[in-house]
mmCIF file of C-alpha atoms in Angstrom:
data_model
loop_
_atom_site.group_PDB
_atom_site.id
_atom_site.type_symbol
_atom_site.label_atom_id
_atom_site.label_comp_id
_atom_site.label_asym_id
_atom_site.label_seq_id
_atom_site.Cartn_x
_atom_site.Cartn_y
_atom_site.Cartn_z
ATOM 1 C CA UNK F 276 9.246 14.109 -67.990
ATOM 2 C CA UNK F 277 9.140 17.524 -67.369
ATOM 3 C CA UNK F 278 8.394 19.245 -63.913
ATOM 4 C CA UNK F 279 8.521 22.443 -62.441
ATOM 5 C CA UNK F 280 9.959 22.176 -58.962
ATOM 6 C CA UNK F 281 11.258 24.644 -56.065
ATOM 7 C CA UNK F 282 11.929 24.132 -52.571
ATOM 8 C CA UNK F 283 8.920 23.001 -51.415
ATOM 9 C CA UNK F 284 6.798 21.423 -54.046
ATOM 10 C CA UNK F 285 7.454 18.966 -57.489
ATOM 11 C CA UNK F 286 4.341 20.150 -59.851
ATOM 12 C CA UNK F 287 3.391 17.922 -62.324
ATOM 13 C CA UNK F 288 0.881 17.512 -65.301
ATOM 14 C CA UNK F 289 -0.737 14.488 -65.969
ATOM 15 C CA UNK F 290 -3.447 14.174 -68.982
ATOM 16 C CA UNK F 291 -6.063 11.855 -69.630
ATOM 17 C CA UNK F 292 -5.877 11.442 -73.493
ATOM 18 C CA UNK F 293 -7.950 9.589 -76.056
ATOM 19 C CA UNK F 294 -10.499 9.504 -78.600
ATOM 20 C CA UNK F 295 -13.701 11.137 -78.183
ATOM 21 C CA UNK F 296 -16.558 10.578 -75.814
ATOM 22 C CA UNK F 297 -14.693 7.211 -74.512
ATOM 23 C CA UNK F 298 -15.576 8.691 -70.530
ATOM 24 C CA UNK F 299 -12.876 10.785 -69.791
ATOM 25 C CA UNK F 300 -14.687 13.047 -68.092
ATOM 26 C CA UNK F 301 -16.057 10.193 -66.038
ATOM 27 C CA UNK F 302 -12.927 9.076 -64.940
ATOM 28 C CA UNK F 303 -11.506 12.427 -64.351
ATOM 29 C CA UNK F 304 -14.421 13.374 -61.870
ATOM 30 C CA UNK F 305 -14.133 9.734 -59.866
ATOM 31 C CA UNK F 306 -10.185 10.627 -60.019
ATOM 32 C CA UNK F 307 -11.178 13.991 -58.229
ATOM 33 C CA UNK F 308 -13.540 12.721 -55.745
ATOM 34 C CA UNK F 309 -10.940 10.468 -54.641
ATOM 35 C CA UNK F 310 -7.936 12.280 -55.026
ATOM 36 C CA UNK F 311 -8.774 15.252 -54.522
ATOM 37 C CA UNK F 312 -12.248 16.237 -52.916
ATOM 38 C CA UNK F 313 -12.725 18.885 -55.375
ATOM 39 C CA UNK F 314 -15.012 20.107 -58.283
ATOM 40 C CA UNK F 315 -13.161 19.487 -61.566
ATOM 41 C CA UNK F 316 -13.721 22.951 -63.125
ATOM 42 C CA UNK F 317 -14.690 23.376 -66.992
ATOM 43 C CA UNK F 318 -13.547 26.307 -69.751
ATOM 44 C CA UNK F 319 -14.396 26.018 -72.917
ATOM 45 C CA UNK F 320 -11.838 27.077 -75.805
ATOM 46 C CA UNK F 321 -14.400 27.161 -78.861
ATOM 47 C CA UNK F 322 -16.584 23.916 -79.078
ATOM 48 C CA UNK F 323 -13.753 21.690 -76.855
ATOM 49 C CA UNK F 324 -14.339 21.463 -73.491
ATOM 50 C CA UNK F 325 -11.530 21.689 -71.098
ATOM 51 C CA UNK F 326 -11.875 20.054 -67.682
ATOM 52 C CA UNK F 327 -8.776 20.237 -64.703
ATOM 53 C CA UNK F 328 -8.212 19.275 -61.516
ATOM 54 C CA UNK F 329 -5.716 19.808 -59.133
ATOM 55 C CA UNK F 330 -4.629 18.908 -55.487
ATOM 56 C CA UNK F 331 -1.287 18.443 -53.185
ATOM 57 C CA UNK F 332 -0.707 14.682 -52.901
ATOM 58 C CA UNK F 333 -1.024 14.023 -48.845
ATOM 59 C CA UNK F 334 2.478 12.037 -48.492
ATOM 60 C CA UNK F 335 5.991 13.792 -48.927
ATOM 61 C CA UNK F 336 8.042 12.625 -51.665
ATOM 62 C CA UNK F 337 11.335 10.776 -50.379
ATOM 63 C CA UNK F 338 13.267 14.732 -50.155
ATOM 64 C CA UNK F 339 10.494 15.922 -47.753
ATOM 65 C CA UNK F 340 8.801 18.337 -50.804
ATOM 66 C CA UNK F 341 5.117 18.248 -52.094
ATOM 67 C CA UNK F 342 3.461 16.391 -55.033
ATOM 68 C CA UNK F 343 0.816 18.818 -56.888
ATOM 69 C CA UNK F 344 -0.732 16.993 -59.525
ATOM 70 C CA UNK F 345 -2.847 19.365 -61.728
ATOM 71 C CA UNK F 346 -4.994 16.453 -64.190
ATOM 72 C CA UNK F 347 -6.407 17.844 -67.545
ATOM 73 C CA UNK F 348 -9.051 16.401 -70.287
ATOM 74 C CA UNK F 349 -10.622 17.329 -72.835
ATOM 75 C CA UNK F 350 -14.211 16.633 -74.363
ATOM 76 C CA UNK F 351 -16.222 18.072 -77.907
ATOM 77 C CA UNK F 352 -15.037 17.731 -81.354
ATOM 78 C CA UNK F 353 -11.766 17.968 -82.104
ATOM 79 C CA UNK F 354 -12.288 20.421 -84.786
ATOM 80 C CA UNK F 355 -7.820 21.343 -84.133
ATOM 81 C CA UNK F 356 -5.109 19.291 -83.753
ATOM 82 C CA UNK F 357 -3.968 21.919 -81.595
ATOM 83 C CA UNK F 358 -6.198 21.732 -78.785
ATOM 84 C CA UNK F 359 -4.688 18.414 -78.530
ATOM 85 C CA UNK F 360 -0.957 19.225 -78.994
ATOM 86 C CA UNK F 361 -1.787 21.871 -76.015
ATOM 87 C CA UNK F 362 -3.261 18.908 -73.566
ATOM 88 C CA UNK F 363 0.032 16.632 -74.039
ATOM 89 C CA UNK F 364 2.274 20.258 -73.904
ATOM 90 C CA UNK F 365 4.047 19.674 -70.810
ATOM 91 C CA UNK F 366 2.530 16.279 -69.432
ATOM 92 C CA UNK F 367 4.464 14.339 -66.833
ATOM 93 C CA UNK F 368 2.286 11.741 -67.191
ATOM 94 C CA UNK F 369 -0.585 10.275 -69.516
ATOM 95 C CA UNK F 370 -3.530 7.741 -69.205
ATOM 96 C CA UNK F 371 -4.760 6.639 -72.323
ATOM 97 C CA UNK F 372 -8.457 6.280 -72.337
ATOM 98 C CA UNK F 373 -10.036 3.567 -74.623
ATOM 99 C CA UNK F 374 -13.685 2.469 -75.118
ATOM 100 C CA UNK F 375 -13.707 -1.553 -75.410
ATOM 101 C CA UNK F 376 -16.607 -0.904 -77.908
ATOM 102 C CA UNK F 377 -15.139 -2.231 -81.351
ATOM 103 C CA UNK F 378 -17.257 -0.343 -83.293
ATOM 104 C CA UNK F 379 -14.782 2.352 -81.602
ATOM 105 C CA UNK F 380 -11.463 0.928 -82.808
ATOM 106 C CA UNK F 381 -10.789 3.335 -85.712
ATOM 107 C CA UNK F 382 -11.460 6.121 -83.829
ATOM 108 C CA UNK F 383 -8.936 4.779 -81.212
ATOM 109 C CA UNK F 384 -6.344 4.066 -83.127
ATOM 110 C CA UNK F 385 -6.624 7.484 -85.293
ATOM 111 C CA UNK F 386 -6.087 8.636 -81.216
ATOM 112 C CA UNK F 387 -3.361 6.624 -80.311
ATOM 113 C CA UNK F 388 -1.195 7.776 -83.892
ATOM 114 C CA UNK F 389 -1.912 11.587 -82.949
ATOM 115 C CA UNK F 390 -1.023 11.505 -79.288
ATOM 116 C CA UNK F 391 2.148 9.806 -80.592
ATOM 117 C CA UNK F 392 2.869 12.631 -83.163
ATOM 118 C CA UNK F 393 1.581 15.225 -80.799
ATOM 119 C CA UNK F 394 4.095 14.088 -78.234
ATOM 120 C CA UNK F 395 7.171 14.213 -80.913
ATOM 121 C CA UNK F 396 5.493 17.202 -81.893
ATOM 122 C CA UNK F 397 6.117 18.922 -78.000
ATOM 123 C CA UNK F 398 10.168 17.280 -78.267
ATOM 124 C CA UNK F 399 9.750 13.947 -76.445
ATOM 125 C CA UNK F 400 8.488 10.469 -77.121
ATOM 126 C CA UNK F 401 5.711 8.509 -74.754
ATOM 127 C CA UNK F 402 8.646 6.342 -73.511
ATOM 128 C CA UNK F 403 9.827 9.764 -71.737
ATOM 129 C CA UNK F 404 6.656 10.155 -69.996
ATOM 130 C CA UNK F 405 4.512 7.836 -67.316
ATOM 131 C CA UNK F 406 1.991 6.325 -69.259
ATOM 132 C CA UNK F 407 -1.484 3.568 -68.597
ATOM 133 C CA UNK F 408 -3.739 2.186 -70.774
ATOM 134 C CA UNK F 409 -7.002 1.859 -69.426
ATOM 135 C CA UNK F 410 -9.837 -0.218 -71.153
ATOM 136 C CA UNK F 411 -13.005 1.424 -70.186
ATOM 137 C CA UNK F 412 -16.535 0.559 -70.556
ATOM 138 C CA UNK F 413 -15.380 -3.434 -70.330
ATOM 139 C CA UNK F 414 -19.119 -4.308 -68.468
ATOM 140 C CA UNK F 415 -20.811 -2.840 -71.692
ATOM 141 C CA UNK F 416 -18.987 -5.895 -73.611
ATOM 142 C CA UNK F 417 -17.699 -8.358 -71.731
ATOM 143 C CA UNK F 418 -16.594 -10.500 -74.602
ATOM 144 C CA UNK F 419 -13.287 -8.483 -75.240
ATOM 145 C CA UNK F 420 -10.114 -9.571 -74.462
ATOM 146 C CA UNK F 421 -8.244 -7.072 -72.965
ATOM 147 C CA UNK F 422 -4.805 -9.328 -74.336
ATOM 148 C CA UNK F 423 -5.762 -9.670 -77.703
ATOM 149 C CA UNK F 424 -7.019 -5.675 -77.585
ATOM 150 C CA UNK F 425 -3.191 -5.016 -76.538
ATOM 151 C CA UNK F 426 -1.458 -7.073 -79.700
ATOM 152 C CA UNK F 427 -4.290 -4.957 -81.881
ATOM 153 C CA UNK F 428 -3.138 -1.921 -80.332
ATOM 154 C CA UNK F 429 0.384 -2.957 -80.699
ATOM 155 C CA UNK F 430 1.301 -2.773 -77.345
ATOM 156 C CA UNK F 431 3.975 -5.720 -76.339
ATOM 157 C CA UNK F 432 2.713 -7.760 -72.971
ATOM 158 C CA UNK F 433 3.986 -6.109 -69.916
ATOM 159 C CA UNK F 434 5.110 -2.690 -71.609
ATOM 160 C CA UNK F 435 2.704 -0.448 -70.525
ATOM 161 C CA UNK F 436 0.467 -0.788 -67.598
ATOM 162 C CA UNK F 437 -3.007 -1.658 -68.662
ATOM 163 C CA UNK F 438 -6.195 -1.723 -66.418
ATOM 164 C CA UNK F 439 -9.995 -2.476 -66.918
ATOM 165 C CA UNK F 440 -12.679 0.077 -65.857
ATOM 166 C CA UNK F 441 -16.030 -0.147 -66.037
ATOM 167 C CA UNK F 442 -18.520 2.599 -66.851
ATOM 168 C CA UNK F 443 -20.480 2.031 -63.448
ATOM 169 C CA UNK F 444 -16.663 2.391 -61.772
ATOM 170 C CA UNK F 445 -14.813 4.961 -64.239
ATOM 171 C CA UNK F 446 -11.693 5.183 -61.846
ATOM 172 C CA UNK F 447 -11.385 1.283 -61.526
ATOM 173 C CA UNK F 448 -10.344 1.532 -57.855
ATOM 174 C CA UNK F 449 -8.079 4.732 -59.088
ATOM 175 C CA UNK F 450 -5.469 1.857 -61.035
ATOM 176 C CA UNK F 451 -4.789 3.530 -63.931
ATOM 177 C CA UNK F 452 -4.043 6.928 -62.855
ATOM 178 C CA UNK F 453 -2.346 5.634 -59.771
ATOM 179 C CA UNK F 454 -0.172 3.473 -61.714
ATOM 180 C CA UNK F 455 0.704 7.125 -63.570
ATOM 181 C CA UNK F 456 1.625 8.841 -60.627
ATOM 182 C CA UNK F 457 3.810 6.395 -58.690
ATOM 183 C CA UNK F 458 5.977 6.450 -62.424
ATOM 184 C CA UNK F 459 6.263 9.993 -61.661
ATOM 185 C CA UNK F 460 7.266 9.647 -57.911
ATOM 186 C CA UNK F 461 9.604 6.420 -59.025
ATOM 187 C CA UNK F 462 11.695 8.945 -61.615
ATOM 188 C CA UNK F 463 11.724 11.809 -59.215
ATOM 189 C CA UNK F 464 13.146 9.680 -56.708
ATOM 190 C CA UNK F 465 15.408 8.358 -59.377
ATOM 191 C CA UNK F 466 16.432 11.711 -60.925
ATOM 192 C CA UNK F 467 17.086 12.578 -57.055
ATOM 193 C CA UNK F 468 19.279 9.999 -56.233
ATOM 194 C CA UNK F 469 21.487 10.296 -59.247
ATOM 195 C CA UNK F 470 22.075 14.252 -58.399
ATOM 196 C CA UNK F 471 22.987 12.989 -54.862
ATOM 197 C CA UNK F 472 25.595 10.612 -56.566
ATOM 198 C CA UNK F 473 27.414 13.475 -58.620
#
């Protein structure tokens, strides 16, 4: 996990990953209107769009310093592994976004094998990072299984926290990425506790 810290504040990355059009965007502007009250603001670095948001979380962390969370995405065609690569650079934390639709499967898995090479690819594995899965669009087919979705995806029961959105409720109640940042606030406090026992 990797932070940048000081006296005062822990700042930490967090990305919202997947394949294409699968409602990041969505998500990350429901994640800002709760979170954070704030616009998410847009660049564009050739045809991929880059959206962030950022914001102080309002309670302390156990040590008495300040959360910023600063939450990127990205949207277009991936024309550039590298744009990609650049997202995960960093990341304290992913949520892995995945459209239920099966006709999207391919393109999720091709997603799920590059964010797993483009983490190696920045030194660390997704085990060293707080990660979710979260199923989006479920309401648009309610016949998937979000269980048998997992063993497709290869992900063993309980491993990774996995939640349902919908595409009327793109933060799903804000599970997903609040499942991501607790991890983060768990291994701070963690991290902090075992400096305080050298």
């Amino acid at each position: 996990m990797t932070v940048e810290q000081d006296s005062r504040q822990v700042s930490v990355k967090v990305a919202l990953a997947g394949a294409a059009d699968t409602g990041k965007l969505a998500i990350l502007r429901a994640v800002a209107a709760r979170c954070a009250s704030a616009t998410v603001r847009e660049h564009f670095v050739g045809s991929i769009r880059v959206h962030r948001v950022e914001w102080t979380e309002p309670q302390t962390l156990p040590d008495g310093r300040f959360l910023h969370v600063a939450a990127h995405s990205l949207s277009g065609p991936m024309e550039y592994n590298a744009a990609e690569e650049l997202l995960l650079r960093s990341v304290a934390g992913i949520v892995f976004v995945v459209d239920v639709d099966p006709t999207r499967f391919k393109a999720t898995w091709e997603s799920l094998m590059r964010l797993s090479d483009n983490t190696k690819r920045n030194g660390y594995d997704l085990d060293g990072v707080a990660l979710a899965l979260q199923y989006h669009r479920a309401d648009l087919h309610p016949e998937i299984d979000p269980a048998l979705l997992d063993k497709r995806l290869g992900v063993p029961p309980g491993l990774i926290p996995r939640f349902v959105s919908s595409s009327r409720q793109p933060d799903a109640e804000g599970l997903a990425f609040d499942s991501v940042i607790e991890q983060i606030k768990e291994r701070l406090e963690r991290e902090g506790e075992a400096k305080k026992g050298r």
